[in-house]
Coordinates of N, CA and C in Angstrom, one line a residue:
X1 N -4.2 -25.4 -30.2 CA -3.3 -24.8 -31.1 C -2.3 -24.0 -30.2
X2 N -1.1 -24.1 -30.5 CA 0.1 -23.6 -30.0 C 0.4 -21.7 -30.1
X3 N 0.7 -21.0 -29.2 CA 0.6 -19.1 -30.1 C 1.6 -19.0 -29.4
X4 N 3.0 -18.8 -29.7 CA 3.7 -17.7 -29.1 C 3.5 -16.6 -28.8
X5 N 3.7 -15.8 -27.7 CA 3.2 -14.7 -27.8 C 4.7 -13.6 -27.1
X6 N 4.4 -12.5 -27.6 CA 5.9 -11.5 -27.4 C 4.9 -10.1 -27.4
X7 N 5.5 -9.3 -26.5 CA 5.1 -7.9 -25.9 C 6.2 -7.3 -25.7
X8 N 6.2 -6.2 -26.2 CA 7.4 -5.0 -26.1 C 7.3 -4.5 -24.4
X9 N 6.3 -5.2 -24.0 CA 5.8 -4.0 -22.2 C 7.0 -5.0 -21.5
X10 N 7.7 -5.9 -22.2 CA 8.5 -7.4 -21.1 C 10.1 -7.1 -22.1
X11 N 11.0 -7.7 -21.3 CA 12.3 -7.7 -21.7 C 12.2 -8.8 -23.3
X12 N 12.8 -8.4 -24.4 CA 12.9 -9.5 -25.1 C 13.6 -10.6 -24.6
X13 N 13.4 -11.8 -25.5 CA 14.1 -13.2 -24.8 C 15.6 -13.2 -25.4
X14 N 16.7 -13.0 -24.3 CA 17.8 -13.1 -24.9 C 18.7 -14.3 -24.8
X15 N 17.6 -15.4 -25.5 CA 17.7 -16.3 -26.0 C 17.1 -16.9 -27.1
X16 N 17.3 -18.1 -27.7 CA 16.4 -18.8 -28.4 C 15.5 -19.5 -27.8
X17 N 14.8 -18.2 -27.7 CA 12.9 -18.6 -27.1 C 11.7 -17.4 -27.1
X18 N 10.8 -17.9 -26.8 CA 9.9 -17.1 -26.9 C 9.6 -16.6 -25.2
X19 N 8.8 -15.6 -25.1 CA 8.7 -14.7 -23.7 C 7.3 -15.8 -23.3
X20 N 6.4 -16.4 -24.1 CA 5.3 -17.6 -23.6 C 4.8 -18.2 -24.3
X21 N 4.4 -19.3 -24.0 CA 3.5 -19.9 -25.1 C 2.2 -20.6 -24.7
X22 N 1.2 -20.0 -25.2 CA -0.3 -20.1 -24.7 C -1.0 -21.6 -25.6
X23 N -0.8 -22.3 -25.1 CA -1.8 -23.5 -25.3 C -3.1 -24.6 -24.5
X24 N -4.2 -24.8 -24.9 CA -4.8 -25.5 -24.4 C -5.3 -25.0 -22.9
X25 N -5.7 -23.8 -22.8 CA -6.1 -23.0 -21.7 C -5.1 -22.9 -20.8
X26 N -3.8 -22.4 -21.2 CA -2.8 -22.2 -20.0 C -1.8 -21.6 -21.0
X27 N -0.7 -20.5 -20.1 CA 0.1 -20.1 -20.4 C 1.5 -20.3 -19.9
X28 N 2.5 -20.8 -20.6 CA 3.7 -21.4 -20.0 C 5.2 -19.7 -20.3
X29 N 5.0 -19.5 -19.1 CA 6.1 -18.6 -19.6 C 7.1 -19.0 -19.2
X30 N 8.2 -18.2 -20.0 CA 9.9 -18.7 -19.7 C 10.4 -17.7 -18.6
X31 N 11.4 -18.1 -18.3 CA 11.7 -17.0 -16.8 C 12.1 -15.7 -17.1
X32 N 11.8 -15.0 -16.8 CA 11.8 -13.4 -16.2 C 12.7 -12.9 -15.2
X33 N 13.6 -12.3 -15.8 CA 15.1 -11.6 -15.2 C 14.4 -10.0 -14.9
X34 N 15.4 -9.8 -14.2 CA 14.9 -7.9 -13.5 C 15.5 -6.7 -14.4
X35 N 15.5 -7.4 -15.9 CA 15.8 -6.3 -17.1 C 14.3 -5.6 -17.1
X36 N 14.8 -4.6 -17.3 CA 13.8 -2.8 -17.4 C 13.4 -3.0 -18.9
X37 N 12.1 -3.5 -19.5 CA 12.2 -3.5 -20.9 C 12.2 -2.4 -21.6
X38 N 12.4 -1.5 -21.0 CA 12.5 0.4 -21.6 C 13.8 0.5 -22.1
X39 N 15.1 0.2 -20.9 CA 16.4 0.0 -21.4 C 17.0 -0.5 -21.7
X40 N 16.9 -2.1 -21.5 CA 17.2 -3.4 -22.0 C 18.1 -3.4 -20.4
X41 N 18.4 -3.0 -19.4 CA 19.6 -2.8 -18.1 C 18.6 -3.2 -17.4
X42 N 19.5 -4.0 -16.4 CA 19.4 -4.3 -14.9 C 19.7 -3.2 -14.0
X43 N 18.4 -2.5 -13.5 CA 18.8 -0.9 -13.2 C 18.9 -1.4 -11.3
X44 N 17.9 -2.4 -11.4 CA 17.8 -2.5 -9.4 C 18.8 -3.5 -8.7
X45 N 19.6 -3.3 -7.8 CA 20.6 -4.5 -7.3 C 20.2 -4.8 -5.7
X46 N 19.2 -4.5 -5.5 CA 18.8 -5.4 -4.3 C 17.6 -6.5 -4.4
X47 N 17.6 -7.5 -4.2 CA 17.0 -8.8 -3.9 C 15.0 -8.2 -4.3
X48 N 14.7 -7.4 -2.9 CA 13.6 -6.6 -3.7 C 12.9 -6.2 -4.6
X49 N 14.0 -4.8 -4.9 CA 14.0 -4.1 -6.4 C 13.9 -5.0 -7.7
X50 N 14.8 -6.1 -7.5 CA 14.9 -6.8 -8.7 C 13.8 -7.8 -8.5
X51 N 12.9 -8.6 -7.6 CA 11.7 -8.8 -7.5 C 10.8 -8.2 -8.1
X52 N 10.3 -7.3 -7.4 CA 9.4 -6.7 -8.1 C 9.5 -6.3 -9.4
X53 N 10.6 -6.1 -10.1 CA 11.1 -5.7 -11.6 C 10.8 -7.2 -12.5
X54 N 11.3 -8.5 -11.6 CA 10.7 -9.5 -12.4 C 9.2 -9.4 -12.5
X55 N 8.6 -9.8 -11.7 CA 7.3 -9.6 -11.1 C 6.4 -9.0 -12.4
X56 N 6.7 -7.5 -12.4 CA 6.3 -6.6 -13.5 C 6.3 -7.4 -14.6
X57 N 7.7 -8.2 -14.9 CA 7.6 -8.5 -16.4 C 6.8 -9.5 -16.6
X58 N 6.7 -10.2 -16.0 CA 6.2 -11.3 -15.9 C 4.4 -10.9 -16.0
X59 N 4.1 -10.4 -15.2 CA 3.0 -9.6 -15.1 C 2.5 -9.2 -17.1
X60 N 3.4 -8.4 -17.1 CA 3.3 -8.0 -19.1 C 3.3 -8.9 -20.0
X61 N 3.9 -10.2 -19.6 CA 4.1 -11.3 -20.4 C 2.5 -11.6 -20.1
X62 N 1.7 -11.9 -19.3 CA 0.6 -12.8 -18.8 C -0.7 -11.6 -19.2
X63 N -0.8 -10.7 -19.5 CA -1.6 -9.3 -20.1 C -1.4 -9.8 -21.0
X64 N -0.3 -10.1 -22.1 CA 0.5 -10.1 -22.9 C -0.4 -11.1 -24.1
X65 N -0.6 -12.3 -22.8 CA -1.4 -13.6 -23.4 C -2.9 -13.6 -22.7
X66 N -3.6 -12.6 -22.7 CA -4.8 -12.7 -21.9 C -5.2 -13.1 -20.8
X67 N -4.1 -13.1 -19.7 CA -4.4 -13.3 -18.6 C -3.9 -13.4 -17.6
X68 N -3.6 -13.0 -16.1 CA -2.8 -11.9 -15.1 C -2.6 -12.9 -14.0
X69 N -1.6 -12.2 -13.0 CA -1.0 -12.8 -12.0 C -2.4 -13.5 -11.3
X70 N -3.3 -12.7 -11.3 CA -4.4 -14.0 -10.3 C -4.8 -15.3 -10.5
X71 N -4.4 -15.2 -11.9 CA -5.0 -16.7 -12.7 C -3.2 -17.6 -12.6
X72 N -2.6 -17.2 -11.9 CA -1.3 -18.1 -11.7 C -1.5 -19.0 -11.3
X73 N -1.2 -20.2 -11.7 CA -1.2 -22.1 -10.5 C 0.0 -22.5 -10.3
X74 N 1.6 -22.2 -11.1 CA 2.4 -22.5 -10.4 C 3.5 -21.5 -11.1
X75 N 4.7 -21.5 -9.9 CA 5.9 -20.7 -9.9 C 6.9 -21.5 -9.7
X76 N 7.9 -21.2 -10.6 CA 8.9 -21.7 -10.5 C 10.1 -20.4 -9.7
X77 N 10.6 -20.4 -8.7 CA 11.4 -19.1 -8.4 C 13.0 -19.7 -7.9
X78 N 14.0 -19.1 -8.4 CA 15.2 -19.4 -8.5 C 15.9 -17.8 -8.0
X79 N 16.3 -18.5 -6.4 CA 17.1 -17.4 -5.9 C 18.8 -17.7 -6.1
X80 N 19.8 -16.7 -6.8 CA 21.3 -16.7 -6.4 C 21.4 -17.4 -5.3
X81 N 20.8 -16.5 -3.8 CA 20.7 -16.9 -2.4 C 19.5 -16.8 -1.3
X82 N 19.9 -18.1 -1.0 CA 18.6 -18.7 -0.3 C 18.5 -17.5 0.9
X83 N 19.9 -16.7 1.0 CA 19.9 -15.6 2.4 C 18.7 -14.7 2.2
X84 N 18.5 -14.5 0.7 CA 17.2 -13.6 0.4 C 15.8 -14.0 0.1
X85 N 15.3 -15.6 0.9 CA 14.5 -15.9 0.8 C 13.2 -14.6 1.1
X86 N 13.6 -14.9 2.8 CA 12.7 -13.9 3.3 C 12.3 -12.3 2.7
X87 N 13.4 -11.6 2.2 CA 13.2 -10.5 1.4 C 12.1 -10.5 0.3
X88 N 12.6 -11.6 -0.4 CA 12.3 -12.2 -1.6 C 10.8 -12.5 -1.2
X89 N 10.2 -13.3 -0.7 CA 8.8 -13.4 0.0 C 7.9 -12.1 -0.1
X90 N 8.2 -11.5 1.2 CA 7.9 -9.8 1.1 C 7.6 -9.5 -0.2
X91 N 7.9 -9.1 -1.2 CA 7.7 -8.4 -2.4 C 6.6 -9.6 -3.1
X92 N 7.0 -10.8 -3.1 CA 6.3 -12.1 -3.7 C 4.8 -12.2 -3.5
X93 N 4.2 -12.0 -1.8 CA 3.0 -12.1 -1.6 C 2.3 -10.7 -1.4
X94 N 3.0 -9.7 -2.1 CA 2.1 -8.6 -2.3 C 1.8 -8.5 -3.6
X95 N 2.3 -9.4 -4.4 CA 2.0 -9.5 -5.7 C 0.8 -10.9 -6.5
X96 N 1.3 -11.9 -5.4 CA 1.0 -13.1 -6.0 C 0.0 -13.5 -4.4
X97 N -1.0 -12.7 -4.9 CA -2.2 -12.9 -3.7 C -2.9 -14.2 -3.7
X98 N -3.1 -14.7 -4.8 CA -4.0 -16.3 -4.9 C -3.0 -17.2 -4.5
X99 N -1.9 -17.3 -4.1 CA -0.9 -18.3 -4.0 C -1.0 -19.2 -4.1
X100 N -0.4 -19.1 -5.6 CA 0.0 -20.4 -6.2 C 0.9 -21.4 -5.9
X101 N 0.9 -22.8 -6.7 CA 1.5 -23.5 -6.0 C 3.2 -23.1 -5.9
X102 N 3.9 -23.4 -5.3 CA 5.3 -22.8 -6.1 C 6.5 -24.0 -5.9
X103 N 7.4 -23.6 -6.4 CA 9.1 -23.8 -6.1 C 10.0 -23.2 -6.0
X104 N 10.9 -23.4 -4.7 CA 11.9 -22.1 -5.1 C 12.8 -23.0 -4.9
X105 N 14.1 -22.5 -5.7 CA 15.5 -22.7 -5.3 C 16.7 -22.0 -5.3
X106 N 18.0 -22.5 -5.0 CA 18.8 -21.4 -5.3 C 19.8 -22.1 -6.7
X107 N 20.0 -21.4 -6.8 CA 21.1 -21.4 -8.1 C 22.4 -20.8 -8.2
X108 N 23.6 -21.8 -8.4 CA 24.3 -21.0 -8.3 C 24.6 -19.7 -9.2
X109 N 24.4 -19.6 -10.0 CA 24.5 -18.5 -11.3 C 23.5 -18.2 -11.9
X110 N 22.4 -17.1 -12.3 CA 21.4 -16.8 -13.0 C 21.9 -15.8 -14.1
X111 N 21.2 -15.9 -15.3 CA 21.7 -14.8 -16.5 C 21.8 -13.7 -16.1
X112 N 22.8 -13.0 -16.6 CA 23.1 -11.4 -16.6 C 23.8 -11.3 -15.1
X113 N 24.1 -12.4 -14.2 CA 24.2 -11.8 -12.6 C 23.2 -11.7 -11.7
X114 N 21.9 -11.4 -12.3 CA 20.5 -11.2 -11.1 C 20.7 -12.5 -10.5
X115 N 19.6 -11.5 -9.3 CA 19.5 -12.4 -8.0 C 17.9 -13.4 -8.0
X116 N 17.7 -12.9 -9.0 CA 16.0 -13.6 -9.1 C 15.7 -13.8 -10.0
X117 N 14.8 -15.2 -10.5 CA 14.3 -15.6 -11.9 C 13.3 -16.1 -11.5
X118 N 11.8 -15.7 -12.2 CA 10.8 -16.7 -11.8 C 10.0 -17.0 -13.4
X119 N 10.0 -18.4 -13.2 CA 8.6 -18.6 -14.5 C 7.3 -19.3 -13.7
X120 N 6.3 -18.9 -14.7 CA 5.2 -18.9 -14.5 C 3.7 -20.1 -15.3
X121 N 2.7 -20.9 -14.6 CA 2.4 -21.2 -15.5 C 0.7 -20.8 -14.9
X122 N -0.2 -20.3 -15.9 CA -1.1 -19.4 -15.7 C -2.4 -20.3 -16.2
X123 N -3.7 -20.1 -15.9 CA -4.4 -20.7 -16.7 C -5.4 -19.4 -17.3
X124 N -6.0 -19.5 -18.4 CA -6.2 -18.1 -19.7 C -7.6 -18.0 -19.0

């Protein structure tokens, strides 16, 4: 059975979508921008700051559906610039300790301007 699932602790989706959707022992979230869900603003503008601020949400999205960054199997991560790989790393494997499988790429344009977008797919 299909559950959308939405937590106030994560940015709403400012789109037509849901923040995850938990089916069949796994969690498919949608990507995660470095909005503050306190203020609805993009408060951090370095590569880092705004890491870890996705990170977090992402984090609340997966609490959100019963189950946490350790149980991650794959990432999807979309940098503005590839120049911030290495930054971007740093903050990444202090978070994402079981390392999962991943992807990264660059893009040229992400929503709102951020420098980082990552989705997640988790198993419950």
């Amino acid at each position: 059975m299909l559950k959308r699932i939405e937590t106030d602790n994560a940015p709403k989706a400012i789109g037509p979508y849901t923040q995850a959707i938990k089916v069949s022992g796994f969690v498919f979230t949608s990507g995660q921008i470095a909005i503050d869900p306190v203020t609805n603003n993009i408060g951090e503008t370095t590569i880092a700051g705004q890491t870890e601020r996705v990170i977090l949400n992402l984090q609340a999205v997966l609490e959100a559906s019963g189950t946490s960054l350790e149980k991650v199997v794959k990432t999807t991560c979309f940098l503005q610039n590839m120049s911030d790989f290495t930054a971007f790393n740093e903050v990444y494997a202090n978070y994402f300790t079981a390392k999962p499988a991943r992807s990264c790429i660059a893009a040229r344009e992400l929503p709102r301007g951020v420098l980082v977008e990552i989705d997640a797919i988790a198993e419950v």
